[in-house]
Short mmCIF file of C-alpha atoms in Angstrom, two decimals:
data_model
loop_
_atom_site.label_atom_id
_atom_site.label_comp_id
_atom_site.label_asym_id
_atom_site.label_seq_id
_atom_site.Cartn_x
_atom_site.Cartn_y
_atom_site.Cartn_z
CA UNK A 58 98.73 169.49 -126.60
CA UNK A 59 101.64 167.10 -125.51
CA UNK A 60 103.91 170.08 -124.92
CA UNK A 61 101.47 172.22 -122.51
CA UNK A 62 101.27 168.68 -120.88
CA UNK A 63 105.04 168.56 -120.43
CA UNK A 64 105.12 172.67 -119.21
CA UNK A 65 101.72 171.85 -116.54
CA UNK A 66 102.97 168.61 -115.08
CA UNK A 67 106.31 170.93 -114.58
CA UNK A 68 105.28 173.13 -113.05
CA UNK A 69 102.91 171.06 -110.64
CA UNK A 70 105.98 169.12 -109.67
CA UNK A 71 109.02 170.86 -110.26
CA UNK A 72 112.28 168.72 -110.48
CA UNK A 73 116.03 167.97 -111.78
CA UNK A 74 115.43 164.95 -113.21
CA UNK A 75 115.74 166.60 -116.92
CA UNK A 76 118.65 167.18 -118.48
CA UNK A 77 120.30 170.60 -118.16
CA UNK A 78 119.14 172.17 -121.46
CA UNK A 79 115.69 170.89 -121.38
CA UNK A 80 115.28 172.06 -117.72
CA UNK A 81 115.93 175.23 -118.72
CA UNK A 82 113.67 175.68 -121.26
CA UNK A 83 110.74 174.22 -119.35
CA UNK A 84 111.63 176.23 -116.31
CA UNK A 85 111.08 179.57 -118.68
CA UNK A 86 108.06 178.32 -120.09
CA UNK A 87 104.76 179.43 -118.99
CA UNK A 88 102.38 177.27 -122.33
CA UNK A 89 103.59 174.38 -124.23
CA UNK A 90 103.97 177.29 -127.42
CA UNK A 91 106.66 178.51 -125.31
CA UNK A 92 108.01 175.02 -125.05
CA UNK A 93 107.87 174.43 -128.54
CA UNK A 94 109.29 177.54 -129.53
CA UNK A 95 112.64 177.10 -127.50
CA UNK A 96 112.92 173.72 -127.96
CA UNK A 97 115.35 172.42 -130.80
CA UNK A 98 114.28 168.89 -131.22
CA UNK A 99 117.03 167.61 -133.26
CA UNK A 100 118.77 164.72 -130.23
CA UNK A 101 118.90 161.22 -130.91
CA UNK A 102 119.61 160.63 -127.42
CA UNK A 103 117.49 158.74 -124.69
CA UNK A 104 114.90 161.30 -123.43
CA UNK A 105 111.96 160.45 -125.20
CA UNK A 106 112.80 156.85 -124.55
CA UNK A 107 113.15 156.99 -121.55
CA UNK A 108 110.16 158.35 -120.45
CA UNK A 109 107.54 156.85 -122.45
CA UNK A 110 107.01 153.40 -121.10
CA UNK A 111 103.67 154.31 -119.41
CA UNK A 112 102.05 154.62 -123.22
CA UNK A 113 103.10 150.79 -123.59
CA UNK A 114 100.14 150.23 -121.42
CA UNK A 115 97.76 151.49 -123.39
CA UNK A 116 95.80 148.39 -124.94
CA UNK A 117 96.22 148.83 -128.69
CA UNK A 118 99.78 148.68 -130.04
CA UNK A 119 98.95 150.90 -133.14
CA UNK A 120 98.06 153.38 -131.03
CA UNK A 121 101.39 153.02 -128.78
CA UNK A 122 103.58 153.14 -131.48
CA UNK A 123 101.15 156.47 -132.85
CA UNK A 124 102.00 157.68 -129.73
CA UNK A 125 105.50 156.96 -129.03
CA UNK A 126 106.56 158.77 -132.17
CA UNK A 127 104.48 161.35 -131.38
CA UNK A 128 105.71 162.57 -128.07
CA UNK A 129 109.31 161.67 -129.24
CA UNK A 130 108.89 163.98 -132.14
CA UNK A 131 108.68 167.43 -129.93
CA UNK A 132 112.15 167.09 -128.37
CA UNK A 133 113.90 164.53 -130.18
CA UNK A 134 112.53 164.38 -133.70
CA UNK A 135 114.92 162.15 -134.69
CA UNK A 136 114.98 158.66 -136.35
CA UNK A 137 117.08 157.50 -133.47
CA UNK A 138 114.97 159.42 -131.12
CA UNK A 139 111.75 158.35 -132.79
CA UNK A 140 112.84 154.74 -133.28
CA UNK A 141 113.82 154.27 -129.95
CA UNK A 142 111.02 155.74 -128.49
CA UNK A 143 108.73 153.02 -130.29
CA UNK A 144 110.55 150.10 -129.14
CA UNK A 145 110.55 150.71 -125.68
CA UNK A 146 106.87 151.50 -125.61
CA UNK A 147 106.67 148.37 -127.93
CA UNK A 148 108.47 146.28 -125.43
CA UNK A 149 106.12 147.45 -122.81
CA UNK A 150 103.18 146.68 -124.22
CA UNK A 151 104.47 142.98 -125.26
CA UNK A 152 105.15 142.06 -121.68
CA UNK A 153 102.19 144.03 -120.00
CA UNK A 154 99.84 141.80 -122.27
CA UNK A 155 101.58 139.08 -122.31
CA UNK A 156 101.85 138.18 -125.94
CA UNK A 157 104.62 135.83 -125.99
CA UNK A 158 107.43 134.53 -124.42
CA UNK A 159 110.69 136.92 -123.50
CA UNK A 160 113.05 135.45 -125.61
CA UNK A 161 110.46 136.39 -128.65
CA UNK A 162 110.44 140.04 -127.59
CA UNK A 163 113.06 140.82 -129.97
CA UNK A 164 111.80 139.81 -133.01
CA UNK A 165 108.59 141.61 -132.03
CA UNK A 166 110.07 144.96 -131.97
CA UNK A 167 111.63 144.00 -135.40
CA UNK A 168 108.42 143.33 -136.60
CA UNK A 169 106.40 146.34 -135.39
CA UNK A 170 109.89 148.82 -135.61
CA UNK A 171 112.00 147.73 -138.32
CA UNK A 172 115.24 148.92 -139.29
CA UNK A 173 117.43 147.32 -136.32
CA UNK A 174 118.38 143.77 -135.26
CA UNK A 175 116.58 144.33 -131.90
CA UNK A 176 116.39 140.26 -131.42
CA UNK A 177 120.51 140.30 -131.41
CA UNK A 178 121.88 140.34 -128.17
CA UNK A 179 123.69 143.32 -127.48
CA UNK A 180 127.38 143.00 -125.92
CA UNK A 181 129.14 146.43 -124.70
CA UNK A 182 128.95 149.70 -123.13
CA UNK A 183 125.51 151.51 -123.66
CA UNK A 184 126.32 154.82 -125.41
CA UNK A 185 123.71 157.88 -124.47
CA UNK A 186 121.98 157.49 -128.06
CA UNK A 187 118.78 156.39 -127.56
CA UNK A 188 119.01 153.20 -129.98
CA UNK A 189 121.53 151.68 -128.32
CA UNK A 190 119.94 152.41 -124.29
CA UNK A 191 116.81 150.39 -125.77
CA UNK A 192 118.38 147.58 -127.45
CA UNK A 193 120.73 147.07 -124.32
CA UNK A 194 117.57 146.96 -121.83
CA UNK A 195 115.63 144.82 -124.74
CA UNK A 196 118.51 142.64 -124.24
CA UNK A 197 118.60 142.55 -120.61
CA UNK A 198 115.04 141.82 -120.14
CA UNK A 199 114.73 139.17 -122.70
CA UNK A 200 117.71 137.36 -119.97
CA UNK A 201 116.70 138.48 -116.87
CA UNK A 202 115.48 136.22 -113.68
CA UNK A 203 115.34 138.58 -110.92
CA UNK A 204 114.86 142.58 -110.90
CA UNK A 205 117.98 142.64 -108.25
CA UNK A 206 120.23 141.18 -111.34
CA UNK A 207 118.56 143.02 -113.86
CA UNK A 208 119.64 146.28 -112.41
CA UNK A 209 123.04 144.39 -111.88
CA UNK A 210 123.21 143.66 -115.08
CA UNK A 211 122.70 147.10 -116.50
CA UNK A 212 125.11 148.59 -113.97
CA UNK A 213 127.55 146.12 -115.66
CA UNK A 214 127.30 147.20 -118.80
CA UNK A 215 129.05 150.34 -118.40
CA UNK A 216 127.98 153.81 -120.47
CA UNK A 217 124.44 155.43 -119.72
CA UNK A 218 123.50 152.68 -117.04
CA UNK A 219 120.57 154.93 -115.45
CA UNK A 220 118.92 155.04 -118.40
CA UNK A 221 119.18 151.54 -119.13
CA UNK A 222 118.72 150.47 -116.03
CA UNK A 223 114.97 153.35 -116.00
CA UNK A 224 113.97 151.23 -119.14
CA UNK A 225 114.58 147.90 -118.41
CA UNK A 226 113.43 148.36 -114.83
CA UNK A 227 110.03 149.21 -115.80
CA UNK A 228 109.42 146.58 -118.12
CA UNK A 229 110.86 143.72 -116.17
CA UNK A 230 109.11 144.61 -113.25
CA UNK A 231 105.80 143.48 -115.73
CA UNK A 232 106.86 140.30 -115.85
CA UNK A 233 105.67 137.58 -113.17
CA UNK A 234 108.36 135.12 -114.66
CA UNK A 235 111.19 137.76 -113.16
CA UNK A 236 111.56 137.81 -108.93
CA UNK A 237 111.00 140.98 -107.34
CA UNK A 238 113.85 141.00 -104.76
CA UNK A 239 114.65 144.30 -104.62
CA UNK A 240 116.67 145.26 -101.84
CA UNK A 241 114.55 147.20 -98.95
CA UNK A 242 117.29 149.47 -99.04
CA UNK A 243 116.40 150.98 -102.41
CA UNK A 244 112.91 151.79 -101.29
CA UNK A 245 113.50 153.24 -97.90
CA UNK A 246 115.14 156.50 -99.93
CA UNK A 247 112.65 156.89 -101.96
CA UNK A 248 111.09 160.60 -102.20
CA UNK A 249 107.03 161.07 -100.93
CA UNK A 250 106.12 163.91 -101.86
CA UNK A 251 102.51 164.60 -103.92
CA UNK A 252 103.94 162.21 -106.68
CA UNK A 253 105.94 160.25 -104.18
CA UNK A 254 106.68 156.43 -103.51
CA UNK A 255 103.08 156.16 -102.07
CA UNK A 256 101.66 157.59 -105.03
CA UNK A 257 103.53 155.04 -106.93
CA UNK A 258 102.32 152.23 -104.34
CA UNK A 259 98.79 153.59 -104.52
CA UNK A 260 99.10 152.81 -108.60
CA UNK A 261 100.52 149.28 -107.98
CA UNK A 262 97.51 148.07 -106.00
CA UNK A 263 95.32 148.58 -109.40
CA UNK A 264 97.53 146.78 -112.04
CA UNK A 265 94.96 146.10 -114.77
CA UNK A 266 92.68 149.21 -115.61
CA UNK A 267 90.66 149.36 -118.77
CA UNK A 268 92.02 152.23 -120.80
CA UNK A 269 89.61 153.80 -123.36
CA UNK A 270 91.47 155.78 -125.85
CA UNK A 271 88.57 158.28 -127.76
CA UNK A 272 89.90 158.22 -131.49
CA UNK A 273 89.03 162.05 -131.23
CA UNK A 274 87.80 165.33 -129.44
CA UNK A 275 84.88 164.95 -128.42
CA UNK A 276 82.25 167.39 -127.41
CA UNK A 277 79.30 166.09 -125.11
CA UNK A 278 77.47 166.79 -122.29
CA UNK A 279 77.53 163.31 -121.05
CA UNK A 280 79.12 159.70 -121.88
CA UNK A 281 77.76 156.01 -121.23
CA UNK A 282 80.10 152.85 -121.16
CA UNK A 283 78.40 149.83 -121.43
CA UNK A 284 79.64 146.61 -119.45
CA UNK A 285 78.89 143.08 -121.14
CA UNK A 286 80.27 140.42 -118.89
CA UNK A 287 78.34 137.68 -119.29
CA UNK A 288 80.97 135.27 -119.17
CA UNK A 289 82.06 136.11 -115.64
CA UNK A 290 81.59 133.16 -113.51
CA UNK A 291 81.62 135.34 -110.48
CA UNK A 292 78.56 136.55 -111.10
CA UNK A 293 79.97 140.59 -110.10
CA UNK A 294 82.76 143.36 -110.70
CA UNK A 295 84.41 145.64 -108.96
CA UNK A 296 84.48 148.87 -110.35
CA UNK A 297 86.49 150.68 -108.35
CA UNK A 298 86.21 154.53 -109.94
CA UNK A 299 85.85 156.47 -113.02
CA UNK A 300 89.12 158.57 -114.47
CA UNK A 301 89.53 161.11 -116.88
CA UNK A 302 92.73 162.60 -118.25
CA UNK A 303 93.17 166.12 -117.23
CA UNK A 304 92.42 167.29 -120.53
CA UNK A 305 89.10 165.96 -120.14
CA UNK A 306 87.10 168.77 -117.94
CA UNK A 307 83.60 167.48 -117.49
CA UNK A 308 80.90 169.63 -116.43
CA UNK A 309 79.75 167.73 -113.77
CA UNK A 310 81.40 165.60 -111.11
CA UNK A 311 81.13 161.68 -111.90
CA UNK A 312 79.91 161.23 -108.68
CA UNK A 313 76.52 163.01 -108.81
CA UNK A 314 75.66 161.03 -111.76
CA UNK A 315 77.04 157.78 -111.13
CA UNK A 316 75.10 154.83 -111.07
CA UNK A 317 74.91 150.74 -112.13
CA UNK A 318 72.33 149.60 -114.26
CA UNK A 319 71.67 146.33 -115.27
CA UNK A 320 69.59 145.58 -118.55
CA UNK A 321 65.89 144.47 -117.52
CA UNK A 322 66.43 145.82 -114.31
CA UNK A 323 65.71 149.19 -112.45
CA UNK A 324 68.85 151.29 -111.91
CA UNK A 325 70.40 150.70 -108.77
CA UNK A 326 72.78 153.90 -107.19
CA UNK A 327 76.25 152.58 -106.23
#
């Protein structure tokens, strides 16, 4: 489940980057029923939004929003919470597959989660509920030219700035149309531990990754995927490794069974 997910990726990689009360309870939690059981999930502040942009990359946006609400819904079970949740992984997802311009991004979210004017500009300090950290870094990304200004910007606004500034962050950073000028400065800090900044540059190097979402369990002693790329002009692929969610345990390692075969064709190891 999502919560022994939360309690396992704790525990591999203890931190303070929760807030105090959640902390707490996942420090004293040994299985996500323990999590569950201590947690009271009734905020409609910016957790779950602000740590669910990776689902936004998943490739179908019923599934993201399924999602979103899902993992919102075990510590901040909350329309707020819920809502907010959605349009950030929404907003993700519209700029990571580039399906229209930024200043459309707005009216997206208000078509996929009603019940908010997310294409209004918002104006003002950023309050800690989670609705108004995601409009304000909607906002900000629908303006933005540069990451440096972006964060600027956020800073500006006044309130919760790190978690606008978390959310908007990510999903400008999707965006070729917006210049990475970062300062050096901000990345010569950065912690490198197991999970570290070159864990993070090891993920940038392999932007695009086909993500195949199984629409349930699944029991089997093996899988296939099929490639049809006919249409490539380059005549080859590179497929650069097979991964599997940890709550995938396969039998047998991919490598001893790995291999490339083309229809008509003997198989050929890779």
């Amino acid at each position: 489940s999502l919560a022994q997910r939360f309690v396992a990726t704790f525990k591999r990689d203890p931190r303070r980057g929760y807030s105090k009360r959640l902390y707490e309870v996942l420090q004293t939690s040994n299985e996500g029923s323990d999590f569950l059981t201590a947690i009271t999930p009734v905020s409609d502040r910016s957790g779950a939004a602000m740590r669910v942009s990776p689902i936004g990359l998943l490739p179908d946006l019923k599934q993201v929003l399924t999602l979103a609400e899902r993992q919102a819904a075990i510590t901040h079970d909350t329309p707020g919470g819920r809502m907010s949740a959605q349009a950030v992984a929404a907003t993700v997802h519209y700029l990571a597959y580039d399906l229209g311009p930024r200043r459309e991004l707005g009216r997206f979210i208000e078509r996929h989660v009603p019940g908010r004017p997310w294409a209004e500009y918002w104006t003002g300090r950023a309050d800690m509920a989670g609705l108004s950290c995601a409009h304000a870094a909607i906002s900000l990304v629908q303006s933005a030219t540069s990451l440096s200004g972006l964060l600027r910007d956020a800073i500006a606004l006044g309130g919760d700035t790190d978690t606008v500034a978390a959310m908007a962050m990510f999903s400008g950073s999707l965006c070729r149309d917006i210049t990475a000028d970062l300062p050096q400065a901000l990345y010569d800090g950065l912690e490198n531990a197991a999970y570290g900044c070159d864990a993070l540059r090891d993920l940038d190097t392999r932007p695009r990754h086909l993500w195949i979402a199984l629409p349930q369990a699944l029991l089997t002693p093996a899988m296939r995927i099929e490639i049809d790329d006919r249409a490539n002009g380059a005549g080859f692929f590179d497929l650069g490794f097979l991964w599997a969610s940890a709550v995938w345990s396969p039998a047998f390692n991919f490598e001893r069974g790995r291999k490339l075969e083309k229809i008509g064709l003997p198989a050929q190891d890779t």
